[in-house]
PDB file of C-alpha atoms in Angstrom:
ATOM      1  CA  MET Y   1     -50.377 -14.367   7.703  1.00  0.00           C
ATOM      2  CA  ALA Y   2     -51.890 -16.409  10.515  1.00  0.00           C
ATOM      3  CA  GLY Y   3     -49.386 -18.822  12.031  1.00  0.00           C
ATOM      4  CA  LYS Y   4     -46.447 -17.268  10.202  1.00  0.00           C
ATOM      5  CA  PRO Y   5     -43.950 -15.269  12.261  1.00  0.00           C
ATOM      6  CA  VAL Y   6     -43.661 -11.629  11.232  1.00  0.00           C
ATOM      7  CA  ARG Y   7     -40.166 -10.162  11.345  1.00  0.00           C
ATOM      8  CA  VAL Y   8     -40.276  -6.661  12.800  1.00  0.00           C
ATOM      9  CA  LEU Y   9     -37.443  -4.120  12.701  1.00  0.00           C
ATOM     10  CA  SER Y  10     -37.934  -1.331  15.260  1.00  0.00           C
ATOM     11  CA  ILE Y  11     -35.297   1.386  15.592  1.00  0.00           C
ATOM     12  CA  ASP Y  12     -35.263   3.957  18.385  1.00  0.00           C
ATOM     13  CA  GLY Y  13     -34.139   7.561  18.099  1.00  0.00           C
ATOM     14  CA  GLY Y  14     -30.781   8.908  19.200  1.00  0.00           C
ATOM     15  CA  GLY Y  15     -29.244  11.391  16.780  1.00  0.00           C
ATOM     16  CA  VAL Y  16     -25.751  10.396  15.649  1.00  0.00           C
ATOM     17  CA  ARG Y  17     -26.112   7.143  17.583  1.00  0.00           C
ATOM     18  CA  GLY Y  18     -27.989   5.894  14.543  1.00  0.00           C
ATOM     19  CA  VAL Y  19     -24.529   4.574  13.668  1.00  0.00           C
ATOM     20  CA  ILE Y  20     -25.199   1.700  16.097  1.00  0.00           C
ATOM     21  CA  PRO Y  21     -28.264   0.143  14.420  1.00  0.00           C
ATOM     22  CA  ALA Y  22     -26.676   0.807  11.026  1.00  0.00           C
ATOM     23  CA  VAL Y  23     -23.712  -1.376  12.064  1.00  0.00           C
ATOM     24  CA  PHE Y  24     -26.116  -4.050  13.329  1.00  0.00           C
ATOM     25  CA  LEU Y  25     -28.023  -3.970  10.062  1.00  0.00           C
ATOM     26  CA  GLY Y  26     -24.761  -4.463   8.206  1.00  0.00           C
ATOM     27  CA  ARG Y  27     -24.228  -7.715  10.081  1.00  0.00           C
ATOM     28  CA  ILE Y  28     -27.839  -8.790   9.504  1.00  0.00           C
ATOM     29  CA  GLN Y  29     -27.438  -8.021   5.816  1.00  0.00           C
ATOM     30  CA  ALA Y  30     -24.372 -10.263   5.635  1.00  0.00           C
ATOM     31  CA  LEU Y  31     -26.180 -13.118   7.419  1.00  0.00           C
ATOM     32  CA  VAL Y  32     -29.249 -12.796   5.204  1.00  0.00           C
ATOM     33  CA  ARG Y  33     -27.128 -13.012   2.088  1.00  0.00           C
ATOM     34  CA  GLU Y  34     -25.251 -15.982   3.523  1.00  0.00           C
ATOM     35  CA  LYS Y  35     -28.290 -17.985   4.723  1.00  0.00           C
ATOM     36  CA  HIS Y  36     -31.137 -16.989   2.421  1.00  0.00           C
ATOM     37  CA  ARG Y  37     -29.580 -15.083  -0.495  1.00  0.00           C
ATOM     38  CA  GLN Y  38     -32.007 -12.243   0.202  1.00  0.00           C
ATOM     39  CA  SER Y  39     -31.634  -8.500   0.431  1.00  0.00           C
ATOM     40  CA  LEU Y  40     -32.016  -6.745   3.780  1.00  0.00           C
ATOM     41  CA  THR Y  41     -35.382  -5.335   2.680  1.00  0.00           C
ATOM     42  CA  GLU Y  42     -36.683  -8.837   1.920  1.00  0.00           C
ATOM     43  CA  CYS Y  43     -35.725  -9.952   5.433  1.00  0.00           C
ATOM     44  CA  PHE Y  44     -38.375  -7.860   7.232  1.00  0.00           C
ATOM     45  CA  ASP Y  45     -42.162  -7.755   7.025  1.00  0.00           C
ATOM     46  CA  PHE Y  46     -42.626  -4.632   9.148  1.00  0.00           C
ATOM     47  CA  VAL Y  47     -40.219  -1.729   9.657  1.00  0.00           C
ATOM     48  CA  ALA Y  48     -40.713   1.101  12.165  1.00  0.00           C
ATOM     49  CA  GLY Y  49     -38.486   3.891  13.385  1.00  0.00           C
ATOM     50  CA  THR Y  50     -38.509   7.102  15.398  1.00  0.00           C
ATOM     51  CA  SER Y  51     -36.357  10.171  14.774  1.00  0.00           C
ATOM     52  CA  THR Y  52     -32.962   8.973  13.498  1.00  0.00           C
ATOM     53  CA  GLY Y  53     -34.547   5.522  13.483  1.00  0.00           C
ATOM     54  CA  ALA Y  54     -37.179   6.825  11.040  1.00  0.00           C
ATOM     55  CA  VAL Y  55     -34.414   7.799   8.624  1.00  0.00           C
ATOM     56  CA  ILE Y  56     -32.926   4.306   8.755  1.00  0.00           C
ATOM     57  CA  ALA Y  57     -36.342   2.619   8.574  1.00  0.00           C
ATOM     58  CA  ALA Y  58     -37.296   4.613   5.486  1.00  0.00           C
ATOM     59  CA  GLY Y  59     -33.944   3.790   3.912  1.00  0.00           C
ATOM     60  CA  VAL Y  60     -34.305   0.067   4.591  1.00  0.00           C
ATOM     61  CA  ALA Y  61     -37.858   0.122   3.204  1.00  0.00           C
ATOM     62  CA  ILE Y  62     -36.698   1.385  -0.199  1.00  0.00           C
ATOM     63  CA  GLY Y  63     -33.490  -0.625  -0.375  1.00  0.00           C
ATOM     64  CA  VAL Y  64     -30.875   1.985   0.530  1.00  0.00           C
ATOM     65  CA  SER Y  65     -27.654   0.105   1.253  1.00  0.00           C
ATOM     66  CA  VAL Y  66     -26.321  -0.122   4.788  1.00  0.00           C
ATOM     67  CA  ASP Y  67     -23.006   1.274   3.567  1.00  0.00           C
ATOM     68  CA  ARG Y  68     -24.778   4.380   2.338  1.00  0.00           C
ATOM     69  CA  LEU Y  69     -26.647   4.771   5.624  1.00  0.00           C
ATOM     70  CA  LEU Y  70     -23.373   4.537   7.517  1.00  0.00           C
ATOM     71  CA  ARG Y  71     -21.806   7.129   5.237  1.00  0.00           C
ATOM     72  CA  LEU Y  72     -24.743   9.410   5.977  1.00  0.00           C
ATOM     73  CA  TYR Y  73     -23.669   9.508   9.628  1.00  0.00           C
ATOM     74  CA  ARG Y  74     -19.920   9.422   9.111  1.00  0.00           C
ATOM     75  CA  GLU Y  75     -19.776  12.005   6.304  1.00  0.00           C
ATOM     76  CA  ARG Y  76     -22.829  14.247   6.686  1.00  0.00           C
ATOM     77  CA  ALA Y  77     -23.709  14.363  10.388  1.00  0.00           C
ATOM     78  CA  ARG Y  78     -21.558  17.477  10.767  1.00  0.00           C
ATOM     79  CA  GLU Y  79     -23.797  19.269   8.234  1.00  0.00           C
ATOM     80  CA  ILE Y  80     -26.832  18.536  10.425  1.00  0.00           C
ATOM     81  CA  PHE Y  81     -25.091  19.204  13.755  1.00  0.00           C
ATOM     82  CA  PRO Y  82     -22.459  21.857  12.873  1.00  0.00           C
ATOM     83  CA  TYR Y  83     -21.799  22.868  16.490  1.00  0.00           C
ATOM     84  CA  GLN Y  84     -22.597  21.667  20.019  1.00  0.00           C
ATOM     85  CA  ARG Y  85     -22.694  24.798  22.143  1.00  0.00           C
ATOM     86  CA  ARG Y  86     -26.238  26.158  22.320  1.00  0.00           C
ATOM     87  CA  TRP Y  87     -24.931  29.746  22.318  1.00  0.00           C
ATOM     88  CA  SER Y  88     -22.778  29.304  19.254  1.00  0.00           C
ATOM     89  CA  PRO Y  89     -22.548  32.414  17.019  1.00  0.00           C
ATOM     90  CA  GLN Y  90     -23.795  30.180  14.175  1.00  0.00           C
ATOM     91  CA  ARG Y  91     -27.153  30.051  15.955  1.00  0.00           C
ATOM     92  CA  LEU Y  92     -27.707  33.804  15.844  1.00  0.00           C
ATOM     93  CA  GLY Y  93     -30.002  33.620  12.800  1.00  0.00           C
ATOM     94  CA  LEU Y  94     -32.287  31.149  14.569  1.00  0.00           C
ATOM     95  CA  ILE Y  95     -32.449  33.339  17.674  1.00  0.00           C
ATOM     96  CA  LEU Y  96     -33.393  36.360  15.581  1.00  0.00           C
ATOM     97  CA  GLN Y  97     -36.097  34.307  13.874  1.00  0.00           C
ATOM     98  CA  TYR Y  98     -37.538  32.408  16.854  1.00  0.00           C
ATOM     99  CA  GLY Y  99     -36.358  34.328  19.928  1.00  0.00           C
ATOM    100  CA  LEU Y 100     -34.395  33.004  22.901  1.00  0.00           C
ATOM    101  CA  SER Y 101     -36.367  29.762  22.853  1.00  0.00           C
ATOM    102  CA  ALA Y 102     -35.154  29.060  19.320  1.00  0.00           C
ATOM    103  CA  PRO Y 103     -34.310  25.469  18.366  1.00  0.00           C
ATOM    104  CA  LYS Y 104     -30.652  24.572  18.498  1.00  0.00           C
ATOM    105  CA  TYR Y 105     -30.263  23.772  14.788  1.00  0.00           C
ATOM    106  CA  ASP Y 106     -31.603  24.892  11.434  1.00  0.00           C
ATOM    107  CA  ALA Y 107     -33.599  22.122   9.712  1.00  0.00           C
ATOM    108  CA  ASP Y 108     -32.485  22.978   6.155  1.00  0.00           C
ATOM    109  CA  PRO Y 109     -29.289  20.860   6.214  1.00  0.00           C
ATOM    110  CA  LEU Y 110     -31.288  17.917   7.610  1.00  0.00           C
ATOM    111  CA  LYS Y 111     -33.840  18.326   4.824  1.00  0.00           C
ATOM    112  CA  ALA Y 112     -31.085  18.358   2.214  1.00  0.00           C
ATOM    113  CA  VAL Y 113     -29.520  15.169   3.568  1.00  0.00           C
ATOM    114  CA  LEU Y 114     -32.873  13.369   3.752  1.00  0.00           C
ATOM    115  CA  LYS Y 115     -33.770  14.352   0.199  1.00  0.00           C
ATOM    116  CA  SER Y 116     -30.393  13.154  -1.086  1.00  0.00           C
ATOM    117  CA  VAL Y 117     -30.850   9.721   0.535  1.00  0.00           C
ATOM    118  CA  LEU Y 118     -34.591   9.100   0.127  1.00  0.00           C
ATOM    119  CA  GLY Y 119     -35.087  10.920  -3.148  1.00  0.00           C
ATOM    120  CA  ARG Y 120     -38.605  11.382  -4.523  1.00  0.00           C
ATOM    121  CA  ARG Y 121     -40.098   8.198  -3.083  1.00  0.00           C
ATOM    122  CA  THR Y 122     -43.380   8.573  -1.227  1.00  0.00           C
ATOM    123  CA  VAL Y 123     -44.826   6.622   1.687  1.00  0.00           C
ATOM    124  CA  GLY Y 124     -47.351   5.029  -0.646  1.00  0.00           C
ATOM    125  CA  SER Y 125     -44.637   3.854  -3.046  1.00  0.00           C
ATOM    126  CA  VAL Y 126     -43.365   1.379  -0.427  1.00  0.00           C
ATOM    127  CA  ASP Y 127     -45.288  -1.792  -1.270  1.00  0.00           C
ATOM    128  CA  ASN Y 128     -42.879  -4.579  -0.345  1.00  0.00           C
ATOM    129  CA  LEU Y 129     -43.328  -4.318   3.429  1.00  0.00           C
ATOM    130  CA  ARG Y 130     -45.240  -2.388   6.089  1.00  0.00           C
ATOM    131  CA  LEU Y 131     -43.675   0.886   7.191  1.00  0.00           C
ATOM    132  CA  LEU Y 132     -44.577   2.920  10.272  1.00  0.00           C
ATOM    133  CA  ILE Y 133     -43.090   6.262  11.327  1.00  0.00           C
ATOM    134  CA  PRO Y 134     -44.540   7.970  14.423  1.00  0.00           C
ATOM    135  CA  PHE Y 135     -44.452  11.689  15.097  1.00  0.00           C
ATOM    136  CA  TYR Y 136     -46.072  14.082  17.553  1.00  0.00           C
ATOM    137  CA  ASP Y 137     -48.702  16.517  16.263  1.00  0.00           C
ATOM    138  CA  THR Y 138     -48.122  19.703  18.293  1.00  0.00           C
ATOM    139  CA  LEU Y 139     -51.378  21.267  17.079  1.00  0.00           C
ATOM    140  CA  GLN Y 140     -53.678  18.388  18.033  1.00  0.00           C
ATOM    141  CA  ARG Y 141     -51.443  17.316  20.925  1.00  0.00           C
ATOM    142  CA  GLU Y 142     -51.421  13.673  19.929  1.00  0.00           C
ATOM    143  CA  THR Y 143     -49.176  11.063  18.369  1.00  0.00           C
ATOM    144  CA  GLN Y 144     -49.736  10.387  14.683  1.00  0.00           C
ATOM    145  CA  PHE Y 145     -48.550   7.365  12.730  1.00  0.00           C
ATOM    146  CA  ILE Y 146     -47.381   7.692   9.150  1.00  0.00           C
ATOM    147  CA  LYS Y 147     -47.943   4.307   7.560  1.00  0.00           C
ATOM    148  CA  ASN Y 148     -48.293   2.775   4.130  1.00  0.00           C
ATOM    149  CA  TYR Y 149     -51.113   0.395   5.019  1.00  0.00           C
ATOM    150  CA  PRO Y 150     -54.743   0.679   6.209  1.00  0.00           C
ATOM    151  CA  ASP Y 151     -55.315   0.098   9.913  1.00  0.00           C
ATOM    152  CA  PRO Y 152     -59.004  -0.017  10.972  1.00  0.00           C
ATOM    153  CA  HIS Y 153     -58.014  -0.312  14.640  1.00  0.00           C
ATOM    154  CA  ASN Y 154     -56.017   2.926  14.654  1.00  0.00           C
ATOM    155  CA  PRO Y 155     -57.377   5.271  11.968  1.00  0.00           C
ATOM    156  CA  SER Y 156     -55.270   8.291  11.049  1.00  0.00           C
ATOM    157  CA  PRO Y 157     -54.947  10.619   8.057  1.00  0.00           C
ATOM    158  CA  ARG Y 158     -53.863   9.004   4.816  1.00  0.00           C
ATOM    159  CA  PHE Y 159     -50.161   9.652   4.393  1.00  0.00           C
ATOM    160  CA  GLU Y 160     -49.467   7.744   1.163  1.00  0.00           C
ATOM    161  CA  PRO Y 161     -48.683  10.898  -0.897  1.00  0.00           C
ATOM    162  CA  VAL Y 162     -46.197  12.235   1.679  1.00  0.00           C
ATOM    163  CA  PRO Y 163     -42.556  12.110   0.497  1.00  0.00           C
ATOM    164  CA  LEU Y 164     -40.466   9.721   2.568  1.00  0.00           C
ATOM    165  CA  TRP Y 165     -37.946  12.455   3.323  1.00  0.00           C
ATOM    166  CA  GLU Y 166     -40.747  14.556   4.810  1.00  0.00           C
ATOM    167  CA  ALA Y 167     -42.094  11.648   6.857  1.00  0.00           C
ATOM    168  CA  ALA Y 168     -38.622  11.118   8.311  1.00  0.00           C
ATOM    169  CA  LEU Y 169     -38.262  14.850   8.943  1.00  0.00           C
ATOM    170  CA  CYS Y 170     -41.548  14.932  10.913  1.00  0.00           C
ATOM    171  CA  SER Y 171     -40.213  12.232  13.205  1.00  0.00           C
ATOM    172  CA  ALA Y 172     -36.682  13.637  13.405  1.00  0.00           C
ATOM    173  CA  SER Y 173     -37.709  17.205  14.284  1.00  0.00           C
ATOM    174  CA  ALA Y 174     -37.024  16.672  17.964  1.00  0.00           C
ATOM    175  CA  PRO Y 175     -38.193  19.524  20.240  1.00  0.00           C
ATOM    176  CA  THR Y 176     -35.420  21.994  21.163  1.00  0.00           C
ATOM    177  CA  PHE Y 177     -33.153  20.517  18.459  1.00  0.00           C
ATOM    178  CA  PHE Y 178     -35.045  21.465  15.282  1.00  0.00           C
ATOM    179  CA  PRO Y 179     -38.021  23.662  14.391  1.00  0.00           C
ATOM    180  CA  ALA Y 180     -41.377  21.903  14.187  1.00  0.00           C
ATOM    181  CA  HIS Y 181     -42.147  20.872  10.607  1.00  0.00           C
ATOM    182  CA  ARG Y 182     -45.551  21.821   9.189  1.00  0.00           C
ATOM    183  CA  LEU Y 183     -46.927  18.836   7.289  1.00  0.00           C
ATOM    184  CA  LYS Y 184     -49.719  19.492   4.783  1.00  0.00           C
ATOM    185  CA  ILE Y 185     -51.896  16.891   3.928  1.00  0.00           C
ATOM    186  CA  GLY Y 186     -55.518   2.046   9.254  1.00  0.00           C
ATOM    187  CA  ASP Y 187     -53.365 -11.300  14.750  1.00  0.00           C
ATOM    188  CA  SER Y 188     -50.083 -12.753  14.085  1.00  0.00           C
ATOM    189  CA  ASN Y 189     -46.986 -14.114  15.776  1.00  0.00           C
ATOM    190  CA  MET Y 190     -44.142 -11.652  15.907  1.00  0.00           C
ATOM    191  CA  LEU Y 191     -40.390 -11.913  16.250  1.00  0.00           C
ATOM    192  CA  ARG Y 192     -39.153  -8.542  17.427  1.00  0.00           C
ATOM    193  CA  LEU Y 193     -35.693  -7.120  16.947  1.00  0.00           C
ATOM    194  CA  GLN Y 194     -35.431  -3.708  18.592  1.00  0.00           C
ATOM    195  CA  PHE Y 195     -32.475  -1.400  18.999  1.00  0.00           C
ATOM    196  CA  ASP Y 196     -32.700   0.766  22.115  1.00  0.00           C
ATOM    197  CA  LEU Y 197     -30.344   3.717  21.756  1.00  0.00           C
ATOM    198  CA  SER Y 198     -31.169   5.039  25.224  1.00  0.00           C
ATOM    199  CA  LYS Y 199     -28.459   2.732  26.560  1.00  0.00           C
ATOM    200  CA  ARG Y 200     -24.739   3.310  26.374  1.00  0.00           C
ATOM    201  CA  TRP Y 201     -22.731   0.806  24.387  1.00  0.00           C
ATOM    202  CA  GLY Y 202     -19.533  -0.286  26.058  1.00  0.00           C
ATOM    203  CA  GLY Y 203     -18.901   3.189  27.464  1.00  0.00           C
ATOM    204  CA  ALA Y 204     -18.054   4.422  23.973  1.00  0.00           C
ATOM    205  CA  ALA Y 205     -20.001   7.647  24.392  1.00  0.00           C
ATOM    206  CA  PRO Y 206     -19.195   9.005  27.852  1.00  0.00           C
ATOM    207  CA  ASN Y 207     -20.762  12.414  27.118  1.00  0.00           C
ATOM    208  CA  ASP Y 208     -23.882  10.690  25.701  1.00  0.00           C
ATOM    209  CA  ASP Y 209     -24.508  13.595  23.300  1.00  0.00           C
ATOM    210  CA  LEU Y 210     -26.996  12.919  20.543  1.00  0.00           C
ATOM    211  CA  ASP Y 211     -25.521  15.679  18.401  1.00  0.00           C
ATOM    212  CA  ASP Y 212     -21.785  15.115  18.833  1.00  0.00           C
ATOM    213  CA  ALA Y 213     -20.912  14.728  15.149  1.00  0.00           C
ATOM    214  CA  SER Y 214     -17.160  14.785  15.716  1.00  0.00           C
ATOM    215  CA  PRO Y 215     -15.234  12.111  13.776  1.00  0.00           C
ATOM    216  CA  GLU Y 216     -13.906  10.775  17.081  1.00  0.00           C
ATOM    217  CA  ASN Y 217     -17.370  10.214  18.565  1.00  0.00           C
ATOM    218  CA  LEU Y 218     -18.773   8.658  15.391  1.00  0.00           C
ATOM    219  CA  ALA Y 219     -15.772   6.338  15.115  1.00  0.00           C
ATOM    220  CA  ALA Y 220     -16.132   5.340  18.788  1.00  0.00           C
ATOM    221  CA  LEU Y 221     -19.807   4.501  18.302  1.00  0.00           C
ATOM    222  CA  GLN Y 222     -19.081   2.384  15.244  1.00  0.00           C
ATOM    223  CA  THR Y 223     -16.199   0.609  16.990  1.00  0.00           C
ATOM    224  CA  ALA Y 224     -18.328  -0.184  20.050  1.00  0.00           C
ATOM    225  CA  ALA Y 225     -21.207  -1.505  17.936  1.00  0.00           C
ATOM    226  CA  THR Y 226     -18.833  -3.610  15.831  1.00  0.00           C
ATOM    227  CA  ALA Y 227     -17.313  -5.117  18.987  1.00  0.00           C
ATOM    228  CA  TYR Y 228     -20.780  -5.832  20.386  1.00  0.00           C
ATOM    229  CA  ILE Y 229     -21.976  -7.753  17.340  1.00  0.00           C
ATOM    230  CA  GLY Y 230     -18.697  -9.666  17.383  1.00  0.00           C
ATOM    231  CA  ASP Y 231     -19.710 -11.192  20.710  1.00  0.00           C
ATOM    232  CA  PRO Y 232     -20.752 -14.862  20.197  1.00  0.00           C
ATOM    233  CA  ALA Y 233     -23.959 -14.433  22.209  1.00  0.00           C
ATOM    234  CA  THR Y 234     -25.041 -11.453  20.097  1.00  0.00           C
ATOM    235  CA  ASP Y 235     -24.200 -13.270  16.873  1.00  0.00           C
ATOM    236  CA  ALA Y 236     -26.195 -16.286  18.045  1.00  0.00           C
ATOM    237  CA  ARG Y 237     -29.195 -14.079  18.772  1.00  0.00           C
ATOM    238  CA  LEU Y 238     -29.071 -12.568  15.310  1.00  0.00           C
ATOM    239  CA  ARG Y 239     -28.768 -16.004  13.677  1.00  0.00           C
ATOM    240  CA  GLU Y 240     -31.724 -17.286  15.718  1.00  0.00           C
ATOM    241  CA  PHE Y 241     -33.809 -14.288  14.647  1.00  0.00           C
ATOM    242  CA  LEU Y 242     -33.094 -15.075  10.991  1.00  0.00           C
ATOM    243  CA  THR Y 243     -33.836 -18.811  11.282  1.00  0.00           C
TER     244      THR Y 243
END
């Protein structure tokens, strides 16, 4: 692909703030259909994501609609984050299982949501673009990269047979939030479009909680992101990226 720009989608983590890149992707999807009559998946050559970004990246890679990704946050985030107080009575089972240092949430609801969205697809079944999902290996104390392509410059275990839902879970199992997941088991020009969820968007999330799954917070995040992409400068940037 020498001399040809490679369109890269990189999505940061941020819990329920995944609503923000999902809104952006909705606008990109509309522009792609308008300008090139392509699907969102056809727009990118390389998709990467961490934590909640891994969920979106995996969804984009297999053609999950943006509307469905948005519904995941708006309708099912409360299943994943059922409470906010660390000493909630609902956490008692986790404390009995793991002790006082127990993670804040049970991973089973997250697993169920991921399986419902990503189905039975595996990493190796993604053959229309390059997919990369990083996670931290707590046993080897190093970052691993789940990818669907060989990379001789950065060798790592072959992850092609891993279900996409499990790849996303490995990346989304943030320390203190969820239990660690035990996973059993290679030169071009680039145009980068990266969403950094470490920033606040228009003051829409004053408490800045990653796990505030209240309808009010989710609606505020979506409203702020929608207003941001409505700005002429932002729209111009997106159109330039898709030129």
